[in-house]
Amino acid sequence: MKPIRVFIVDDSAVIRQVLGEVIDNEHDMEVIGSAPDPILAWRKMTKSWPDVVLLDIVMPKMDGIAFLKQIMSERPTPTVICSTHTEHRPELTLEAMSSGAIEVIDKPQAQLTEFIHSPEVKQIFSALRKAAQVTVKPLKYTSEESFRQKHTADVILESRPPESLLEEGKLDQGKLLVIGASTGGTEALRLLLSELPMNMPPIVIVQHMPPKFTQAFAERLDSLTQHSVVEAKDGQKVENSVVYIAPEIAMSHCSAKVSNFI
């Protein structure tokens, strides 16, 4: 089996060197190149295109999210964001995922010599392997608040409340709408909730998202739509006309997390 071809974009030469070494030590991966900024990265990548891009956010000449949008628009490639800025700025994580990032992980901040042998390095390996298995499609960005590709008119269905959920203008008791989403789901969910009527059964959403960011995601949806959106709590009783976001979920634990608060 051919190794996963990784390209690293980070303005720190030390980070590029350390990440390059630890990735190259994995039998199923190889670093085919690196660059300190997106402009140089694009020139290098066009000569030998990678399977996965490992990308920082704050860099000279072009920021990482702008570069991510360029990649996903012109030559869609699974991309993992690795940055120190996402930990304390959840809005960057939400924008990165809305722009097509497969995974958002924290850049190592401790002593890099210790990081090489730490459990955290396995998170990078896992993210790269996961990204390599994802097939991404071209995206069209129409505005800062609309990152997803727009479909042609023939695939857009008329927006109306499902008859099975509504009965003579009243909510059916015992009904529940469950939604699962992964890459691209953050913006798709905003668009979906914007079209759904207020008079709905409880809506439970499981969105693939890094830990600590589901609260910010719930607050964002709550502010951008007319629905009441909250991060769910264990043992919480669901109520009509409320949207619940599953907290800190991983794709392999989606069903378990949903069952915790239904």
mmCIF file of C-alpha atoms in Angstrom, residues 4-253:
data_model
loop_
_atom_site.group_PDB
_atom_site.id
_atom_site.type_symbol
_atom_site.label_atom_id
_atom_site.label_comp_id
_atom_site.label_asym_id
_atom_site.label_seq_id
_atom_site.Cartn_x
_atom_site.Cartn_y
_atom_site.Cartn_z
ATOM 1 C CA ILE A 4 -0.058 8.816 2.664
ATOM 2 C CA ARG A 5 1.635 11.800 1.015
ATOM 3 C CA VAL A 6 1.593 14.788 3.404
ATOM 4 C CA PHE A 7 2.467 18.439 2.736
ATOM 5 C CA ILE A 8 3.129 20.740 5.722
ATOM 6 C CA VAL A 9 2.370 24.474 5.623
ATOM 7 C CA ASP A 10 3.638 26.341 8.697
ATOM 8 C CA ASP A 11 5.695 29.512 9.111
ATOM 9 C CA SER A 12 7.835 27.942 11.868
ATOM 10 C CA ALA A 13 10.877 26.122 10.498
ATOM 11 C CA VAL A 14 11.202 24.192 13.769
ATOM 12 C CA ILE A 15 7.606 22.984 13.611
ATOM 13 C CA ARG A 16 8.016 21.944 9.968
ATOM 14 C CA GLN A 17 11.153 19.996 10.837
ATOM 15 C CA VAL A 18 9.759 18.278 13.946
ATOM 16 C CA LEU A 19 6.403 17.373 12.386
ATOM 17 C CA GLY A 20 8.184 16.227 9.243
ATOM 18 C CA GLU A 21 10.415 13.873 11.226
ATOM 19 C CA VAL A 22 7.671 12.304 13.332
ATOM 20 C CA ILE A 23 5.396 11.826 10.305
ATOM 21 C CA ASP A 24 8.187 10.307 8.217
ATOM 22 C CA ASN A 25 8.846 7.814 11.016
ATOM 23 C CA GLU A 26 5.381 6.335 10.483
ATOM 24 C CA HIS A 27 5.447 3.407 8.061
ATOM 25 C CA ASP A 28 2.280 4.477 6.251
ATOM 26 C CA MET A 29 3.091 8.190 5.788
ATOM 27 C CA GLU A 30 5.649 10.371 4.101
ATOM 28 C CA VAL A 31 6.184 14.131 3.956
ATOM 29 C CA ILE A 32 6.614 15.141 0.314
ATOM 30 C CA GLY A 33 7.245 18.807 1.027
ATOM 31 C CA SER A 34 6.745 21.830 3.252
ATOM 32 C CA ALA A 35 6.492 25.602 2.979
ATOM 33 C CA PRO A 36 6.471 28.626 5.322
ATOM 34 C CA ASP A 37 3.521 30.300 3.604
ATOM 35 C CA PRO A 38 0.573 29.389 1.348
ATOM 36 C CA ILE A 39 1.939 31.167 -1.741
ATOM 37 C CA LEU A 40 5.088 29.048 -1.844
ATOM 38 C CA ALA A 41 3.107 25.991 -0.749
ATOM 39 C CA TRP A 42 0.790 26.242 -3.757
ATOM 40 C CA ARG A 43 3.735 26.467 -6.183
ATOM 41 C CA LYS A 44 5.364 23.405 -4.634
ATOM 42 C CA MET A 45 2.156 21.400 -4.392
ATOM 43 C CA THR A 46 1.315 21.869 -8.072
ATOM 44 C CA LYS A 47 4.534 20.002 -8.924
ATOM 45 C CA SER A 48 3.688 17.039 -6.653
ATOM 46 C CA TRP A 49 0.192 17.109 -5.196
ATOM 47 C CA PRO A 50 -0.242 15.595 -1.694
ATOM 48 C CA ASP A 51 -2.940 13.282 -0.364
ATOM 49 C CA VAL A 52 -3.356 15.404 2.782
ATOM 50 C CA VAL A 53 -2.372 18.968 3.719
ATOM 51 C CA LEU A 54 -1.334 19.804 7.300
ATOM 52 C CA LEU A 55 -2.026 23.523 7.590
ATOM 53 C CA ASP A 56 -1.448 26.305 10.140
ATOM 54 C CA ILE A 57 -3.779 29.322 10.294
ATOM 55 C CA VAL A 58 -1.705 32.420 11.083
ATOM 56 C CA MET A 59 1.004 32.783 8.434
ATOM 57 C CA PRO A 60 2.554 35.518 6.277
ATOM 58 C CA LYS A 61 1.217 36.484 2.817
ATOM 59 C CA MET A 62 -2.061 34.539 3.242
ATOM 60 C CA ASP A 63 -3.806 33.117 6.297
ATOM 61 C CA GLY A 64 -4.506 29.414 6.501
ATOM 62 C CA ILE A 65 -8.292 29.606 6.212
ATOM 63 C CA ALA A 66 -8.058 31.707 3.045
ATOM 64 C CA PHE A 67 -5.647 29.118 1.659
ATOM 65 C CA LEU A 68 -7.987 26.317 2.711
ATOM 66 C CA LYS A 69 -10.786 27.955 0.721
ATOM 67 C CA GLN A 70 -8.490 28.180 -2.306
ATOM 68 C CA ILE A 71 -7.592 24.501 -2.031
ATOM 69 C CA MET A 72 -11.199 23.384 -1.623
ATOM 70 C CA SER A 73 -12.357 25.584 -4.507
ATOM 71 C CA GLU A 74 -9.639 24.835 -7.050
ATOM 72 C CA ARG A 75 -8.235 21.425 -6.162
ATOM 73 C CA PRO A 76 -10.123 19.804 -3.269
ATOM 74 C CA THR A 77 -7.748 17.973 -0.940
ATOM 75 C CA PRO A 78 -8.313 16.619 2.587
ATOM 76 C CA THR A 79 -6.845 19.210 4.944
ATOM 77 C CA VAL A 80 -6.056 19.075 8.662
ATOM 78 C CA ILE A 81 -5.705 22.375 10.527
ATOM 79 C CA CYS A 82 -2.930 22.362 13.148
ATOM 80 C CA SER A 83 -2.739 25.665 15.025
ATOM 81 C CA THR A 84 -2.184 27.211 18.445
ATOM 82 C CA HIS A 85 -4.900 29.798 17.807
ATOM 83 C CA THR A 86 -7.898 27.485 17.626
ATOM 84 C CA GLU A 87 -7.734 26.432 21.289
ATOM 85 C CA HIS A 88 -8.728 29.877 22.604
ATOM 86 C CA ARG A 89 -10.621 31.129 19.536
ATOM 87 C CA PRO A 90 -13.422 28.647 18.801
ATOM 88 C CA GLU A 91 -14.737 30.853 15.997
ATOM 89 C CA LEU A 92 -11.607 29.969 13.997
ATOM 90 C CA THR A 93 -12.322 26.267 14.435
ATOM 91 C CA LEU A 94 -15.918 26.746 13.298
ATOM 92 C CA GLU A 95 -14.821 28.736 10.248
ATOM 93 C CA ALA A 96 -12.141 26.176 9.375
ATOM 94 C CA MET A 97 -14.620 23.303 9.534
ATOM 95 C CA SER A 98 -17.197 25.293 7.585
ATOM 96 C CA SER A 99 -14.520 25.899 4.961
ATOM 97 C CA GLY A 100 -13.816 22.204 4.482
ATOM 98 C CA ALA A 101 -11.236 21.186 7.092
ATOM 99 C CA ILE A 102 -11.447 17.490 7.960
ATOM 100 C CA GLU A 103 -10.021 17.933 11.448
ATOM 101 C CA VAL A 104 -8.816 20.788 13.666
ATOM 102 C CA ILE A 105 -6.078 19.929 16.173
ATOM 103 C CA ASP A 106 -3.884 21.929 18.538
ATOM 104 C CA LYS A 107 -0.291 22.586 17.556
ATOM 105 C CA PRO A 108 2.270 21.295 20.110
ATOM 106 C CA GLN A 109 3.252 24.065 22.551
ATOM 107 C CA ALA A 110 5.431 22.146 25.019
ATOM 108 C CA GLN A 111 9.067 21.278 24.486
ATOM 109 C CA LEU A 112 9.192 19.795 21.006
ATOM 110 C CA THR A 113 11.713 17.164 22.054
ATOM 111 C CA GLU A 114 9.172 15.935 24.604
ATOM 112 C CA PHE A 115 6.333 16.181 22.106
ATOM 113 C CA ILE A 116 7.966 13.649 19.792
ATOM 114 C CA HIS A 117 7.486 10.966 22.442
ATOM 115 C CA SER A 118 4.185 12.210 23.883
ATOM 116 C CA PRO A 119 0.697 10.706 23.420
ATOM 117 C CA GLU A 120 -0.397 13.957 21.722
ATOM 118 C CA VAL A 121 1.623 13.159 18.629
ATOM 119 C CA LYS A 122 -0.697 10.223 17.987
ATOM 120 C CA GLN A 123 -3.560 12.703 17.555
ATOM 121 C CA ILE A 124 -1.797 14.132 14.508
ATOM 122 C CA PHE A 125 -1.258 10.677 13.035
ATOM 123 C CA SER A 126 -4.901 9.780 13.615
ATOM 124 C CA ALA A 127 -6.128 13.024 11.994
ATOM 125 C CA LEU A 128 -3.927 12.520 8.930
ATOM 126 C CA ARG A 129 -5.028 8.904 8.470
ATOM 127 C CA LYS A 130 -8.672 9.867 8.856
ATOM 128 C CA ALA A 131 -8.311 12.721 6.377
ATOM 129 C CA ALA A 132 -6.654 10.475 3.800
ATOM 130 C CA GLN A 133 -9.791 8.311 3.710
ATOM 131 C CA VAL A 134 -12.138 11.222 3.000
ATOM 132 C CA THR A 135 -13.268 12.148 -0.493
ATOM 133 C CA VAL A 136 -13.767 15.907 -0.758
ATOM 134 C CA LYS A 137 -15.662 17.826 -3.411
ATOM 135 C CA PRO A 138 -15.202 21.313 -4.845
ATOM 136 C CA LEU A 139 -16.720 24.072 -2.753
ATOM 137 C CA LYS A 140 -17.953 27.476 -3.838
ATOM 138 C CA TYR A 141 -17.750 30.305 -1.307
ATOM 139 C CA THR A 142 -20.264 33.053 -1.933
ATOM 140 C CA SER A 143 -19.740 35.123 1.235
ATOM 141 C CA GLU A 144 -18.140 35.077 4.673
ATOM 142 C CA GLU A 145 -21.328 33.533 6.099
ATOM 143 C CA SER A 146 -21.910 31.049 3.277
ATOM 144 C CA PHE A 147 -19.113 28.563 2.703
ATOM 145 C CA ARG A 148 -20.966 25.621 1.189
ATOM 146 C CA GLN A 149 -21.421 24.788 -2.440
ATOM 147 C CA LYS A 150 -24.798 25.807 -3.842
ATOM 148 C CA HIS A 151 -26.792 23.164 -5.691
ATOM 149 C CA THR A 152 -28.642 23.699 -8.914
ATOM 150 C CA ALA A 153 -32.345 24.440 -8.660
ATOM 151 C CA ASP A 154 -33.418 20.962 -9.735
ATOM 152 C CA VAL A 155 -32.082 19.378 -6.524
ATOM 153 C CA ILE A 156 -33.567 21.914 -4.092
ATOM 154 C CA LEU A 157 -36.715 20.613 -2.433
ATOM 155 C CA GLU A 158 -39.557 22.821 -1.341
ATOM 156 C CA SER A 159 -39.187 23.868 2.294
ATOM 157 C CA ARG A 160 -42.176 22.692 4.314
ATOM 158 C CA PRO A 161 -42.795 20.993 7.668
ATOM 159 C CA PRO A 162 -42.891 17.177 7.396
ATOM 160 C CA GLU A 163 -46.517 16.098 7.755
ATOM 161 C CA SER A 164 -45.446 13.126 9.848
ATOM 162 C CA LEU A 165 -44.053 15.521 12.476
ATOM 163 C CA LEU A 166 -46.911 18.008 12.554
ATOM 164 C CA GLU A 167 -50.586 17.288 13.144
ATOM 165 C CA GLU A 168 -53.185 20.007 12.644
ATOM 166 C CA GLY A 169 -50.677 22.684 13.604
ATOM 167 C CA LYS A 170 -49.727 20.890 16.817
ATOM 168 C CA LEU A 171 -46.645 18.906 17.592
ATOM 169 C CA ASP A 172 -46.923 15.149 17.623
ATOM 170 C CA GLN A 173 -45.949 13.839 21.054
ATOM 171 C CA GLY A 174 -43.062 11.407 21.140
ATOM 172 C CA LYS A 175 -41.519 12.575 17.858
ATOM 173 C CA LEU A 176 -37.835 13.418 17.646
ATOM 174 C CA LEU A 177 -35.686 14.680 14.768
ATOM 175 C CA VAL A 178 -32.094 13.393 14.888
ATOM 176 C CA ILE A 179 -29.413 14.804 12.575
ATOM 177 C CA GLY A 180 -25.839 13.548 12.152
ATOM 178 C CA ALA A 181 -23.239 15.643 10.337
ATOM 179 C CA SER A 182 -19.510 15.571 9.635
ATOM 180 C CA THR A 183 -17.350 17.599 7.252
ATOM 181 C CA GLY A 184 -19.320 20.563 5.922
ATOM 182 C CA GLY A 185 -22.052 20.064 8.485
ATOM 183 C CA THR A 186 -21.496 23.293 10.401
ATOM 184 C CA GLU A 187 -22.715 25.515 7.574
ATOM 185 C CA ALA A 188 -25.248 22.985 6.271
ATOM 186 C CA LEU A 189 -26.894 22.884 9.695
ATOM 187 C CA ARG A 190 -27.161 26.673 9.787
ATOM 188 C CA LEU A 191 -28.886 26.655 6.411
ATOM 189 C CA LEU A 192 -31.182 23.797 7.450
ATOM 190 C CA LEU A 193 -32.257 25.413 10.726
ATOM 191 C CA SER A 194 -32.865 28.688 8.926
ATOM 192 C CA GLU A 195 -35.451 26.924 6.747
ATOM 193 C CA LEU A 196 -37.132 24.746 9.368
ATOM 194 C CA PRO A 197 -40.261 26.159 11.069
ATOM 195 C CA MET A 198 -40.207 27.075 14.742
ATOM 196 C CA ASN A 199 -43.047 24.682 15.594
ATOM 197 C CA MET A 200 -40.944 21.507 15.562
ATOM 198 C CA PRO A 201 -40.369 18.463 17.753
ATOM 199 C CA PRO A 202 -37.045 18.381 19.635
ATOM 200 C CA ILE A 203 -34.073 18.373 17.262
ATOM 201 C CA VAL A 204 -30.967 16.461 18.338
ATOM 202 C CA ILE A 205 -27.768 17.160 16.372
ATOM 203 C CA VAL A 206 -24.532 15.189 16.420
ATOM 204 C CA GLN A 207 -21.799 17.182 14.649
ATOM 205 C CA HIS A 208 -18.249 15.840 14.282
ATOM 206 C CA MET A 209 -16.295 18.547 16.072
ATOM 207 C CA PRO A 210 -13.242 18.789 18.344
ATOM 208 C CA PRO A 211 -13.813 18.883 22.111
ATOM 209 C CA LYS A 212 -14.571 22.246 23.744
ATOM 210 C CA PHE A 213 -16.092 23.744 20.604
ATOM 211 C CA THR A 214 -19.643 22.365 20.648
ATOM 212 C CA GLN A 215 -20.729 25.031 23.149
ATOM 213 C CA ALA A 216 -19.504 27.789 20.831
ATOM 214 C CA PHE A 217 -21.171 26.056 17.895
ATOM 215 C CA ALA A 218 -24.502 25.930 19.742
ATOM 216 C CA GLU A 219 -24.209 29.623 20.627
ATOM 217 C CA ARG A 220 -23.432 30.474 16.991
ATOM 218 C CA LEU A 221 -26.483 28.620 15.680
ATOM 219 C CA ASP A 222 -28.614 30.172 18.413
ATOM 220 C CA SER A 223 -27.566 33.669 17.299
ATOM 221 C CA LEU A 224 -27.845 33.026 13.546
ATOM 222 C CA THR A 225 -31.213 31.246 13.500
ATOM 223 C CA GLN A 226 -34.592 31.782 15.151
ATOM 224 C CA HIS A 227 -34.387 28.434 16.936
ATOM 225 C CA SER A 228 -33.363 27.991 20.544
ATOM 226 C CA VAL A 229 -30.076 26.053 20.271
ATOM 227 C CA VAL A 230 -28.241 24.677 23.317
ATOM 228 C CA GLU A 231 -25.422 22.277 24.063
ATOM 229 C CA ALA A 232 -26.996 19.134 25.495
ATOM 230 C CA LYS A 233 -26.300 17.883 29.011
ATOM 231 C CA ASP A 234 -26.347 14.303 30.256
ATOM 232 C CA GLY A 235 -29.793 13.336 31.509
ATOM 233 C CA GLN A 236 -31.412 16.457 30.072
ATOM 234 C CA LYS A 237 -35.082 16.183 29.098
ATOM 235 C CA VAL A 238 -35.657 17.265 25.503
ATOM 236 C CA GLU A 239 -38.426 19.748 24.757
ATOM 237 C CA ASN A 240 -40.340 20.754 21.661
ATOM 238 C CA SER A 241 -38.978 23.646 19.590
ATOM 239 C CA VAL A 242 -35.474 23.306 21.063
ATOM 240 C CA VAL A 243 -32.318 22.201 19.214
ATOM 241 C CA TYR A 244 -29.725 20.177 21.165
ATOM 242 C CA ILE A 245 -26.067 19.883 20.109
ATOM 243 C CA ALA A 246 -24.265 16.780 21.392
ATOM 244 C CA PRO A 247 -21.164 17.801 23.380
ATOM 245 C CA GLU A 248 -17.583 16.903 22.481
ATOM 246 C CA ILE A 249 -18.419 14.033 20.177
ATOM 247 C CA ALA A 250 -16.167 11.754 18.202
ATOM 248 C CA MET A 251 -17.380 10.011 15.074
ATOM 249 C CA SER A 252 -16.922 6.578 16.612
ATOM 250 C CA HIS A 253 -19.108 7.536 19.587
#
